[in-house]
Short mmCIF file of N, CA and C and ligand atoms in Angstrom, two decimals:
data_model
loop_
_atom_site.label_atom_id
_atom_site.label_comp_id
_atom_site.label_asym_id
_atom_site.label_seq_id
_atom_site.Cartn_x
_atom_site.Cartn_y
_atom_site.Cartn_z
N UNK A 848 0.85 -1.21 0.00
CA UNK A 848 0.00 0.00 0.00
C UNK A 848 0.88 1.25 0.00
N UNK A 849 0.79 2.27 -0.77
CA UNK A 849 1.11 3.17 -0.91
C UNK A 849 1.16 4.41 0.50
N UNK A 850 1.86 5.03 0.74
CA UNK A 850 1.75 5.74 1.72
C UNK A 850 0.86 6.86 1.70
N UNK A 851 0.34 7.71 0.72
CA UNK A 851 -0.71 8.70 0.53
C UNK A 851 -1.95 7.68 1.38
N UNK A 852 -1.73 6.76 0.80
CA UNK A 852 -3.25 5.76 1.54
C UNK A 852 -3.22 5.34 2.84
N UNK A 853 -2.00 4.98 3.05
CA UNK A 853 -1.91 4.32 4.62
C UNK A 853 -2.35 6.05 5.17
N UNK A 854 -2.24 7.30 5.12
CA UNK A 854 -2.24 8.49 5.78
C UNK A 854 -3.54 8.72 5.54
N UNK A 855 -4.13 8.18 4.48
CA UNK A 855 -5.63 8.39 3.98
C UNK A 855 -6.33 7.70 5.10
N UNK A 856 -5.39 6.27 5.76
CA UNK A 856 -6.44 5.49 6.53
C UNK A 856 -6.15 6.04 7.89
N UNK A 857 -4.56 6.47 8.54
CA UNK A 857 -5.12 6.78 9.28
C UNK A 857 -5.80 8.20 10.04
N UNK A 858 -5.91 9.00 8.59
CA UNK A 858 -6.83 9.96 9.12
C UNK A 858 -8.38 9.67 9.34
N UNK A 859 -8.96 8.23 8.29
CA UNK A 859 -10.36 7.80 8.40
C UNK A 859 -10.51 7.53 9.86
N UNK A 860 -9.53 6.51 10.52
CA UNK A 860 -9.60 5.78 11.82
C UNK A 860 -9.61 7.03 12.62
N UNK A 861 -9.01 8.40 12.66
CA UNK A 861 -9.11 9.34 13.22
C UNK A 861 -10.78 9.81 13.57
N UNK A 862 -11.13 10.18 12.00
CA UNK A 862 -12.57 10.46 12.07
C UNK A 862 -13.47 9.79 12.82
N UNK A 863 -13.50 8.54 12.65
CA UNK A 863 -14.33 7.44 13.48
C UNK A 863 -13.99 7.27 14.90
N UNK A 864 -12.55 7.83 15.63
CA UNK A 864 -12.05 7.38 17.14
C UNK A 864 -12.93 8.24 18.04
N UNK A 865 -13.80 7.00 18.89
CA UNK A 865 -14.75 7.57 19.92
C UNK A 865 -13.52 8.39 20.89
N UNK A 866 -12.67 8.18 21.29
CA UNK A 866 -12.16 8.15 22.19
C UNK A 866 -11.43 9.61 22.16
N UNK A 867 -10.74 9.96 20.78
CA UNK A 867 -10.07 11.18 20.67
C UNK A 867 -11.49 12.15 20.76
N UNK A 868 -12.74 11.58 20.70
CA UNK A 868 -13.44 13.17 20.58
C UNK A 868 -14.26 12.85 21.62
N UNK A 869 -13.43 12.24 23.07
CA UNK A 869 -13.65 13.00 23.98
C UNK A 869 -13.52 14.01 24.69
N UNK A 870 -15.19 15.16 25.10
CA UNK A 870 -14.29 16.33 26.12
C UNK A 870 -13.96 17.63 24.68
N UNK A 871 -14.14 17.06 23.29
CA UNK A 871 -14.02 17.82 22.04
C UNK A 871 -14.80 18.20 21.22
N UNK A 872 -14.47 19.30 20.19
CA UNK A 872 -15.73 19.19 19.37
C UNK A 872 -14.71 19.46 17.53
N UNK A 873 -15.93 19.75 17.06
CA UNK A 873 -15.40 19.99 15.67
C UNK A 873 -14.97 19.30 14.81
N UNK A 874 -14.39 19.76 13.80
CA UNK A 874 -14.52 18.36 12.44
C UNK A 874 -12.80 17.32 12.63
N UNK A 875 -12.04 16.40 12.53
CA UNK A 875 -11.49 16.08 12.29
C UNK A 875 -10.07 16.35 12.03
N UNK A 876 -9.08 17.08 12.94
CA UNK A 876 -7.86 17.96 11.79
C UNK A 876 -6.71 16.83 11.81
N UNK A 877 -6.23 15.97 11.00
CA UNK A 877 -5.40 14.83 11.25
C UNK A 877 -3.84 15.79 10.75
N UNK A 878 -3.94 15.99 9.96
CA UNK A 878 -2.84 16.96 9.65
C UNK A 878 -2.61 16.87 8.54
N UNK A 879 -1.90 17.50 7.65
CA UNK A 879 -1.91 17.57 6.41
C UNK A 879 0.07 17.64 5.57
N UNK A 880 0.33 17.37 4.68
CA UNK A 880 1.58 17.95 4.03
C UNK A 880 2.13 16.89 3.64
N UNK A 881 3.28 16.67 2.87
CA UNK A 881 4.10 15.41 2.36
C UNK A 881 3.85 13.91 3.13
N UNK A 882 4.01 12.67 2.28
CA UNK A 882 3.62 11.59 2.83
C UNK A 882 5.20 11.45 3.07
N UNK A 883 6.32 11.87 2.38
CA UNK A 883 8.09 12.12 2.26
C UNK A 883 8.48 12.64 2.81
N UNK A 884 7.80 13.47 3.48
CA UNK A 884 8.67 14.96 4.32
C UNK A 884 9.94 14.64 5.17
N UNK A 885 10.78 15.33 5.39
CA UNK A 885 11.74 14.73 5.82
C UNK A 885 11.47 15.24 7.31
N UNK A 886 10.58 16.66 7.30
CA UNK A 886 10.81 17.69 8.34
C UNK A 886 8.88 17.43 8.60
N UNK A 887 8.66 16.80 10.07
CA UNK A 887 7.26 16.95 10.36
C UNK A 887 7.60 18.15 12.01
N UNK A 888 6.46 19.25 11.68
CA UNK A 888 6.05 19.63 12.96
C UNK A 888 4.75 19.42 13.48
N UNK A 889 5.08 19.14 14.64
CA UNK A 889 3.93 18.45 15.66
C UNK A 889 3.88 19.89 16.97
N UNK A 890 2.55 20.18 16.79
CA UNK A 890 1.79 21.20 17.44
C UNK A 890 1.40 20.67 18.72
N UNK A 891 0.05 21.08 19.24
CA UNK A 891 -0.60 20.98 20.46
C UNK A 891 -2.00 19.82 19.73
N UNK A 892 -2.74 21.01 19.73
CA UNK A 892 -4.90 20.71 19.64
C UNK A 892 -4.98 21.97 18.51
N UNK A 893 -5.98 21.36 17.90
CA UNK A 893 -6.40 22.06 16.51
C UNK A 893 -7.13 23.72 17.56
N UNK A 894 -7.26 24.49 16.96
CA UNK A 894 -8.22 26.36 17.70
C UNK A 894 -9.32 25.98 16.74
N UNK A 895 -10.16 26.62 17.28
CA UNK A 895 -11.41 27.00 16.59
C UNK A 895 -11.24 26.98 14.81
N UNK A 896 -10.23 27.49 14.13
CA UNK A 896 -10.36 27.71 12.88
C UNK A 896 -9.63 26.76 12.17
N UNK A 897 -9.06 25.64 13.09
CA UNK A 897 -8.26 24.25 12.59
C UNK A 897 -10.23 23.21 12.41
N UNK A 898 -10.48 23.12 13.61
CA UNK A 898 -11.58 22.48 13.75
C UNK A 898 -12.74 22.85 12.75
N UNK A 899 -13.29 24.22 12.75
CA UNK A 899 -14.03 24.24 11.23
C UNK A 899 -13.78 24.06 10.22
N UNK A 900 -12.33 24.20 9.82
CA UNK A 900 -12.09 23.72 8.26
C UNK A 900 -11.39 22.22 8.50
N UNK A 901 -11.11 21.23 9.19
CA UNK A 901 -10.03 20.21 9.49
C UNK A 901 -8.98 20.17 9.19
N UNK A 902 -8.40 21.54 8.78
CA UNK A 902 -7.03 21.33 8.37
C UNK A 902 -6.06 22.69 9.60
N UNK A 903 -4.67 21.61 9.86
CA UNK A 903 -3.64 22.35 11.15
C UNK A 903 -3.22 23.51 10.93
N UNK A 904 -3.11 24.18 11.64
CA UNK A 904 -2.03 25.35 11.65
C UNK A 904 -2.84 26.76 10.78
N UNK A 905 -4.23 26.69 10.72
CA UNK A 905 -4.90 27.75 9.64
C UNK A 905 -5.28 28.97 10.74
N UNK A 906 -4.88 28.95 11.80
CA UNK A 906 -5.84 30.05 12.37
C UNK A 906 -4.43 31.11 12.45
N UNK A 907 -4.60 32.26 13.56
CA UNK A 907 -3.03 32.66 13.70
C UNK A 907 -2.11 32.67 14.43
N UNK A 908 -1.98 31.73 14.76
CA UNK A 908 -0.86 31.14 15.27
C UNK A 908 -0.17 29.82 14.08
N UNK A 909 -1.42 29.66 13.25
CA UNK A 909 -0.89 29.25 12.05
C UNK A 909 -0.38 29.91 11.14
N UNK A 910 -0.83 30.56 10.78
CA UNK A 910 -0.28 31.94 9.81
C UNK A 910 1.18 32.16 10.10
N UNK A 911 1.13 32.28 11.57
CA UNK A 911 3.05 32.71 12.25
C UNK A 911 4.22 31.31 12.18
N UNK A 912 3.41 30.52 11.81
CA UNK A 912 3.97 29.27 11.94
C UNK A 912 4.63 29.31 10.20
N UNK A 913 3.36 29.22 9.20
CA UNK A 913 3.74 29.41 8.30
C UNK A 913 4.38 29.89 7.58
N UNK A 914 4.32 31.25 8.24
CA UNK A 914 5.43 32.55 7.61
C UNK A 914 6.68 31.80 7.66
N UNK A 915 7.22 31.85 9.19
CA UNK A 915 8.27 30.95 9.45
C UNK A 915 8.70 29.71 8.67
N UNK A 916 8.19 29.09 8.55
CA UNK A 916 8.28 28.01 7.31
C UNK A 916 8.69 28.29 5.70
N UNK A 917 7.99 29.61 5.52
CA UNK A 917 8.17 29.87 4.24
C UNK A 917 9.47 30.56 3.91
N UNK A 918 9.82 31.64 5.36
CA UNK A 918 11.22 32.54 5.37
C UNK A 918 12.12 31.16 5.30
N UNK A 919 12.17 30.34 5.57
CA UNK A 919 13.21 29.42 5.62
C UNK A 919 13.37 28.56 4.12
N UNK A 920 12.47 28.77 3.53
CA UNK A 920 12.51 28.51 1.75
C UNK A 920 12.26 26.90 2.08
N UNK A 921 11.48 26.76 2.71
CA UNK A 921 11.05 25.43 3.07
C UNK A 921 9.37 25.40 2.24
N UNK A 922 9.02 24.60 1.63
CA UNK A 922 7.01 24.00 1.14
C UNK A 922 6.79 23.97 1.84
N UNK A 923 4.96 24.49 1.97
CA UNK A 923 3.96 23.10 2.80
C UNK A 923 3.96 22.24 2.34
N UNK A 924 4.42 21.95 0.97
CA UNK A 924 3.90 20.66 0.33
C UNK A 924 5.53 19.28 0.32
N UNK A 925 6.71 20.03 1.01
CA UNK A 925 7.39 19.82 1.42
C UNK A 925 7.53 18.83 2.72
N UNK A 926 7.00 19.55 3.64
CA UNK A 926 6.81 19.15 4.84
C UNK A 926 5.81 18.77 5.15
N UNK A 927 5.49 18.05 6.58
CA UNK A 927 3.65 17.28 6.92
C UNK A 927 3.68 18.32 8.38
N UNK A 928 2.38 18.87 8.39
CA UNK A 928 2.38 19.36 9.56
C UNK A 928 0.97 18.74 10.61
N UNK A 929 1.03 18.66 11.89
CA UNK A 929 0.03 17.89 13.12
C UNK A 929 0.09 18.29 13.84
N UNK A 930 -0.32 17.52 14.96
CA UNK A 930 -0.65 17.45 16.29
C UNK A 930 -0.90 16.63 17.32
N UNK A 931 -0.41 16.09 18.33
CA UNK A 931 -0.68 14.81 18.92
C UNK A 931 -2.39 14.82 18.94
N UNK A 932 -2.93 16.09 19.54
CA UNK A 932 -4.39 15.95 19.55
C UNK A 932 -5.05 16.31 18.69
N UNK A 933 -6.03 15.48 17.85
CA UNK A 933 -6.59 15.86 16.65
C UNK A 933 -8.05 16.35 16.36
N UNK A 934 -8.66 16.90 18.00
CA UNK A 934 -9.93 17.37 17.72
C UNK A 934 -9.60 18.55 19.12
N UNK A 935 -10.49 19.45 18.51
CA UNK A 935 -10.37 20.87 19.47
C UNK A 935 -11.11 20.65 20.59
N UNK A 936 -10.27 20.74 21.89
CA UNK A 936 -10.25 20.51 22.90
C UNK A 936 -11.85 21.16 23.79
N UNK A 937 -12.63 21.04 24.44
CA UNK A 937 -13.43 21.89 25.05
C UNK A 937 -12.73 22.90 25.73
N UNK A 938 -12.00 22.78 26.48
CA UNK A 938 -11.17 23.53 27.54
C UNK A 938 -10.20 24.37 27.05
N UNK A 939 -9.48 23.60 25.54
CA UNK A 939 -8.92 24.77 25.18
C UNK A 939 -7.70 23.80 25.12
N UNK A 940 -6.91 23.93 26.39
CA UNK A 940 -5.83 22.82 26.43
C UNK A 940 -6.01 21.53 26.72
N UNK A 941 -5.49 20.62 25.78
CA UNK A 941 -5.54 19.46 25.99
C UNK A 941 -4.73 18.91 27.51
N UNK A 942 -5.28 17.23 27.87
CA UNK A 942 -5.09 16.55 29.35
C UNK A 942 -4.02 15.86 28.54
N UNK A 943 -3.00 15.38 29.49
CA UNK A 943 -2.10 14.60 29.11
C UNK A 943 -2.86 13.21 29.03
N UNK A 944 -3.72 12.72 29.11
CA UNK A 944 -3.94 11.85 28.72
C UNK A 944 -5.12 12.14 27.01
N UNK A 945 -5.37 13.24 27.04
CA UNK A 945 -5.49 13.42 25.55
C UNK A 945 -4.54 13.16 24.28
N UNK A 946 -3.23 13.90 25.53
CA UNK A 946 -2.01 13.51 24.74
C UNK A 946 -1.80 12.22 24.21
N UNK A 947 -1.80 12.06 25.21
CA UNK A 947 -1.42 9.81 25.54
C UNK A 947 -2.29 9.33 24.79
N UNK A 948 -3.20 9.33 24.14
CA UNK A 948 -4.40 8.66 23.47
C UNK A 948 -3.48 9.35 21.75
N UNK A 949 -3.90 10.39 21.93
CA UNK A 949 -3.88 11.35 20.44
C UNK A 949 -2.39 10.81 19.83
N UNK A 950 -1.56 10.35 20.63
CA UNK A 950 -0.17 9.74 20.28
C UNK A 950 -0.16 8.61 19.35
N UNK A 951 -1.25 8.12 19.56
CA UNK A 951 -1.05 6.70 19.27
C UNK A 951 -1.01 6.75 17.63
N UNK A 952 -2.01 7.53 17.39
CA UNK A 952 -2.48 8.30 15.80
C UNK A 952 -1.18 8.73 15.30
N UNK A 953 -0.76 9.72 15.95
CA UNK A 953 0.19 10.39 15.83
C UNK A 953 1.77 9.25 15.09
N UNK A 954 1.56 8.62 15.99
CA UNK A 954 2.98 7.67 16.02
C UNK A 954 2.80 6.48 14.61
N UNK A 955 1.35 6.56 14.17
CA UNK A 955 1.05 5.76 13.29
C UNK A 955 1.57 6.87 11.82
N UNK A 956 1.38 8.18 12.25
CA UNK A 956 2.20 8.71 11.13
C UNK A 956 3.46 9.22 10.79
N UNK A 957 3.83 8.98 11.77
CA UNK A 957 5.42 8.95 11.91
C UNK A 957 5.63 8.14 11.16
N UNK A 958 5.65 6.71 11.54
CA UNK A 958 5.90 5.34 11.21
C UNK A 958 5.81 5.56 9.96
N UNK A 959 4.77 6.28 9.01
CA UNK A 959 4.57 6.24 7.31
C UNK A 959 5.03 6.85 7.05
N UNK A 960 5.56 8.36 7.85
CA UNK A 960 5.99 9.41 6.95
C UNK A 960 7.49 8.93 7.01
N UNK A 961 8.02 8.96 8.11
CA UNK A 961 9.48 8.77 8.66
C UNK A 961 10.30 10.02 8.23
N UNK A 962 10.20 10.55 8.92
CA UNK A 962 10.71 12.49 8.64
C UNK A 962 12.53 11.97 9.57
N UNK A 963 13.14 13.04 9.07
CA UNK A 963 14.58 13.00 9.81
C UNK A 963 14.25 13.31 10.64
N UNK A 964 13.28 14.64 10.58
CA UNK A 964 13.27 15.98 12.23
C UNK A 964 11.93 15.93 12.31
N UNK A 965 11.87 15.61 13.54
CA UNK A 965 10.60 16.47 14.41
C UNK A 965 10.84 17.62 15.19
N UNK A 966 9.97 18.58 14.50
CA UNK A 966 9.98 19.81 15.32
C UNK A 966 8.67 19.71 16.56
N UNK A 967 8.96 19.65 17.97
CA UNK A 967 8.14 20.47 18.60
C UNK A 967 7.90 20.95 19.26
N UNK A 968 6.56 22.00 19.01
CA UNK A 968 6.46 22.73 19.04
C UNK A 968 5.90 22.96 20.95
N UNK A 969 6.50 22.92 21.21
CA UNK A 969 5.78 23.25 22.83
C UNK A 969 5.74 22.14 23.99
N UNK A 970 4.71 22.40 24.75
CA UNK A 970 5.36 21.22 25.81
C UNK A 970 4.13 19.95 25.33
N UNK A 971 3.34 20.41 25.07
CA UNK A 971 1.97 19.10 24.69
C UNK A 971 2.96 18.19 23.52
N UNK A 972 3.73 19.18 22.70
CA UNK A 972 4.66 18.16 21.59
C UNK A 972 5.64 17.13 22.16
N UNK A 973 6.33 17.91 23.20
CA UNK A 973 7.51 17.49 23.89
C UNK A 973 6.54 16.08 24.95
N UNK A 974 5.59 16.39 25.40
CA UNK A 974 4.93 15.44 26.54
C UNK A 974 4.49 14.13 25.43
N UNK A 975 4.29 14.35 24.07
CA UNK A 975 3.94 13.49 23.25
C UNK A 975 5.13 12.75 23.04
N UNK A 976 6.16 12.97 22.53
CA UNK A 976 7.10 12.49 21.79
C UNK A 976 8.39 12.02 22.72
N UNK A 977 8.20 12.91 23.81
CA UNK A 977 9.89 12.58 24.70
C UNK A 977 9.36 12.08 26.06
N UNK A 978 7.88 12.07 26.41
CA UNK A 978 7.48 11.59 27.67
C UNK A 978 7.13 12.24 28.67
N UNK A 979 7.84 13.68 28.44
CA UNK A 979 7.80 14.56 29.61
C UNK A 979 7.74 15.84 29.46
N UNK A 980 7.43 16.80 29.93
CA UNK A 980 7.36 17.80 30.29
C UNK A 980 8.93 18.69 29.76
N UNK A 981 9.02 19.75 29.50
CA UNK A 981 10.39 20.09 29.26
C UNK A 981 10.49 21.47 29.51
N UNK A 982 11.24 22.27 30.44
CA UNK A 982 11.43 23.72 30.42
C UNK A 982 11.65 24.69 28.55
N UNK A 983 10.79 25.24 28.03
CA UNK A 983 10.91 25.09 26.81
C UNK A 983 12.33 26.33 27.06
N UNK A 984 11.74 27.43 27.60
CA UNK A 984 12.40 28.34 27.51
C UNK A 984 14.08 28.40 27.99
N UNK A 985 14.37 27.53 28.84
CA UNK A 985 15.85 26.80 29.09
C UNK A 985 16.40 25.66 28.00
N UNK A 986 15.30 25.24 26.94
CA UNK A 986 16.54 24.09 26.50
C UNK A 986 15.75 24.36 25.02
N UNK A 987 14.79 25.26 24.49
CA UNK A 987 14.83 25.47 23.29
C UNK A 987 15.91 25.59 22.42
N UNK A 988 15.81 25.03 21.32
CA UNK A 988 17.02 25.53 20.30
C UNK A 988 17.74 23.88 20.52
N UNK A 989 17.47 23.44 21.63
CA UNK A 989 18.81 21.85 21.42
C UNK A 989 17.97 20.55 20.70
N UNK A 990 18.40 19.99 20.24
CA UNK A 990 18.09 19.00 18.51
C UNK A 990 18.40 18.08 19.92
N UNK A 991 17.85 16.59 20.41
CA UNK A 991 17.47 15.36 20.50
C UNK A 991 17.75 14.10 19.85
N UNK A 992 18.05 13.22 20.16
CA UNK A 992 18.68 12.18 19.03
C UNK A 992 18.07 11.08 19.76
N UNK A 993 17.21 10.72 18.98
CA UNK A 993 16.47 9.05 19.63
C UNK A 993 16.27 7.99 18.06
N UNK A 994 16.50 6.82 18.16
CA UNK A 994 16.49 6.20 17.68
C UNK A 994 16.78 7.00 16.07
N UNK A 995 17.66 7.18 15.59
CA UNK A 995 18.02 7.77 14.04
C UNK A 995 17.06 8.95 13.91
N UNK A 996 15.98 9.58 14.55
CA UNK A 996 15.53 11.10 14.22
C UNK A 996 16.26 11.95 15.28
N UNK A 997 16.12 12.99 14.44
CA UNK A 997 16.33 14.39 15.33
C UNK A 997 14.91 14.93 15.85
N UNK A 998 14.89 15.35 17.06
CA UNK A 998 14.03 16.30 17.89
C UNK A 998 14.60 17.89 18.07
N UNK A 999 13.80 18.65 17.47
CA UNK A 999 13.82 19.98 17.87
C UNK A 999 13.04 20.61 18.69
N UNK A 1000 13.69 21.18 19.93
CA UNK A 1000 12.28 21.60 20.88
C UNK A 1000 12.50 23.10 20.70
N UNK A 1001 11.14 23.50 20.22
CA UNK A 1001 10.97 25.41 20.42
C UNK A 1001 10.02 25.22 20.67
N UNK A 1002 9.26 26.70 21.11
CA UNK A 1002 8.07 27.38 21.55
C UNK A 1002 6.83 26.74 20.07
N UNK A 1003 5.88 26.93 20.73
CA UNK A 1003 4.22 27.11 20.36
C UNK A 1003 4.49 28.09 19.63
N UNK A 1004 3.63 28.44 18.49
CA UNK A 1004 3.94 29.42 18.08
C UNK A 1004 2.85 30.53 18.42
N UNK A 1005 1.84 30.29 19.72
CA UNK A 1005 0.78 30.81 19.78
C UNK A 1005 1.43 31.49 21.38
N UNK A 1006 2.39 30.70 21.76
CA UNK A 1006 3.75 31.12 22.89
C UNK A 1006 4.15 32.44 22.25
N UNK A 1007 4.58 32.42 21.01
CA UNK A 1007 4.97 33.28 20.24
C UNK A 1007 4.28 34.91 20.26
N UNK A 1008 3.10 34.40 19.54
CA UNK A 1008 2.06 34.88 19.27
C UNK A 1008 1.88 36.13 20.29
N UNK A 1009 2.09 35.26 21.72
CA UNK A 1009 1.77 36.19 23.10
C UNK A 1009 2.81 36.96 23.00
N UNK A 1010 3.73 36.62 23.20
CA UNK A 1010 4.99 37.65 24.12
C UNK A 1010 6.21 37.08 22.83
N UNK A 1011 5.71 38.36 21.81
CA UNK A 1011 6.30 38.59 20.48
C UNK A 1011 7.41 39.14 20.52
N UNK A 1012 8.08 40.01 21.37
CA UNK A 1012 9.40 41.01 22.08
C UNK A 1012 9.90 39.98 22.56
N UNK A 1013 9.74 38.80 23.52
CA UNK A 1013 10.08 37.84 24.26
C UNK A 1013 10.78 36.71 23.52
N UNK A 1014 10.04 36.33 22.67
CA UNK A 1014 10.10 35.08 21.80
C UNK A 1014 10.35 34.88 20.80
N UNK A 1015 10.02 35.61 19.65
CA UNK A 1015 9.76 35.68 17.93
C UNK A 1015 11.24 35.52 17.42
N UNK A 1016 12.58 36.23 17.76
CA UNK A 1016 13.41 36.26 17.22
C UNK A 1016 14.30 34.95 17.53
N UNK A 1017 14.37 34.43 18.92
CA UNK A 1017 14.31 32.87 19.51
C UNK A 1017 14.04 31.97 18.17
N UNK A 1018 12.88 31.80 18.10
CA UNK A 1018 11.88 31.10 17.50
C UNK A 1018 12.49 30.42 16.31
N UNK A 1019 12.52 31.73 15.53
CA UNK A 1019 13.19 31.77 14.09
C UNK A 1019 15.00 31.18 14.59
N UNK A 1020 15.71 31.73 15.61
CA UNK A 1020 17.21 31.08 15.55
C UNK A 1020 16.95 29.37 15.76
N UNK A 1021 15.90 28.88 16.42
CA UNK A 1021 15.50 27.46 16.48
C UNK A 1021 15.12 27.21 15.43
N UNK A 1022 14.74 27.77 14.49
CA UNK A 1022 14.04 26.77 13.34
C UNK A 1022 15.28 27.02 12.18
N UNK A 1023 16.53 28.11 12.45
CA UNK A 1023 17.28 28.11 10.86
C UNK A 1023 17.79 26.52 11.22
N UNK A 1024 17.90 25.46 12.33
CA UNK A 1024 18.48 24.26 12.12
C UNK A 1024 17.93 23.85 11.18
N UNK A 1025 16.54 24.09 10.63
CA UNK A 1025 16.25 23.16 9.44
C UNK A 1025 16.51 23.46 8.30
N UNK A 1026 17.08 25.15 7.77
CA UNK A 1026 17.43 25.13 6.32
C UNK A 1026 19.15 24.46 6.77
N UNK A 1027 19.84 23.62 7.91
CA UNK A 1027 20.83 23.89 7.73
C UNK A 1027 21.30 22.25 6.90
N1 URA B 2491 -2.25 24.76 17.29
C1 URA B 2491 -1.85 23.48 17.27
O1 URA B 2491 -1.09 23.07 18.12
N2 URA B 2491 -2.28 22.70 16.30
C2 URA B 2491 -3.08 23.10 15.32
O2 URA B 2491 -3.43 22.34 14.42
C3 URA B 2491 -3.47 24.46 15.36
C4 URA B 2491 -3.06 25.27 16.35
#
């Protein structure tokens, strides 16, 4: 089976999981971008404007994400972009055991895409992928080495978003690792 399809299925199994749309609402956002990518970033929980259209990163904190992506002469169609949790949260922020569930999805597209780098993006990324919790603002910017991928940990870009004087120029020195 082709990999466009295996990502086709497991965004279907997404749609249908009682379990991820608990405590959630809205349509489906599994994530979208290369089935090849070498470079996947993994977010938080879809906002309000991920969840009405089902597709990641569209609201603005997507927009800032994107820009970023694009200054770096990097595609969307390049890269796959997600989220451990794939339906918008009631509360807003997802439970670590939203996490823990939403992973499982998650890890099923890893497995197809098989990217060099994971970027992520915040601590819901970091609690997905490394287990734990991580001071972002003390160890942003350092690349991870587990089993043959690289891990990049930076800020949310909705972290960003807030405290733009604070963060924004950070942000961008964490992400030139990927044109490098
Ligand atoms: N924030 C995320 O973490 N993921 C999305 O898909 C959108 C916003």
């Amino acid at each position: 089976m082709g990999k466009n399809k295996k990502l086709l299925e497991i965004a279907e199994e997404v749609e249908k999981c009682k379990i991820c749309k608990v405590g959630k609402s809205g349509k489906a956002v599994p994530g979208e971008g290369s089935p090849d990518a070498k470079i996947m970033f993994v977010g938080e929980a879809p906002g309000k404007t991920e969840a009405k259209t089902g597709r990641p990163f569209v609201g603005r904190s997507g927009k800032l994400l994107r820009q970023m992506i694009d200054g770096l002469g990097l595609k969307a169609e390049e890269i796959f972009i997600t989220s451990p949790v794939k339906y918008l949260p009631d509360r807003g922020t997802p439970t670590v055991s939203d996490i823990n569930h939403g992973k499982t999805h998650l890890q099923k597209q890893i497995d197809v895409i098989n990217p060099k780098t994971i970027v992520l993006l915040g601590n819901s990324a970091c609690v997905a992928m490394l287990g734990s919790k991580i001071p972002i603002l003390k160890r942003h910017g350092e690349v991870l080495e587990k089993k043959g991928k690289k891990y990049l940990i930076t800020f949310h870009p909705s972290a960003v978003l807030r405290f733009p004087n604070k963060y924004k120029e950070m942000f961008k020195e964490d992400l030139k690792f990927l044109s490098e």
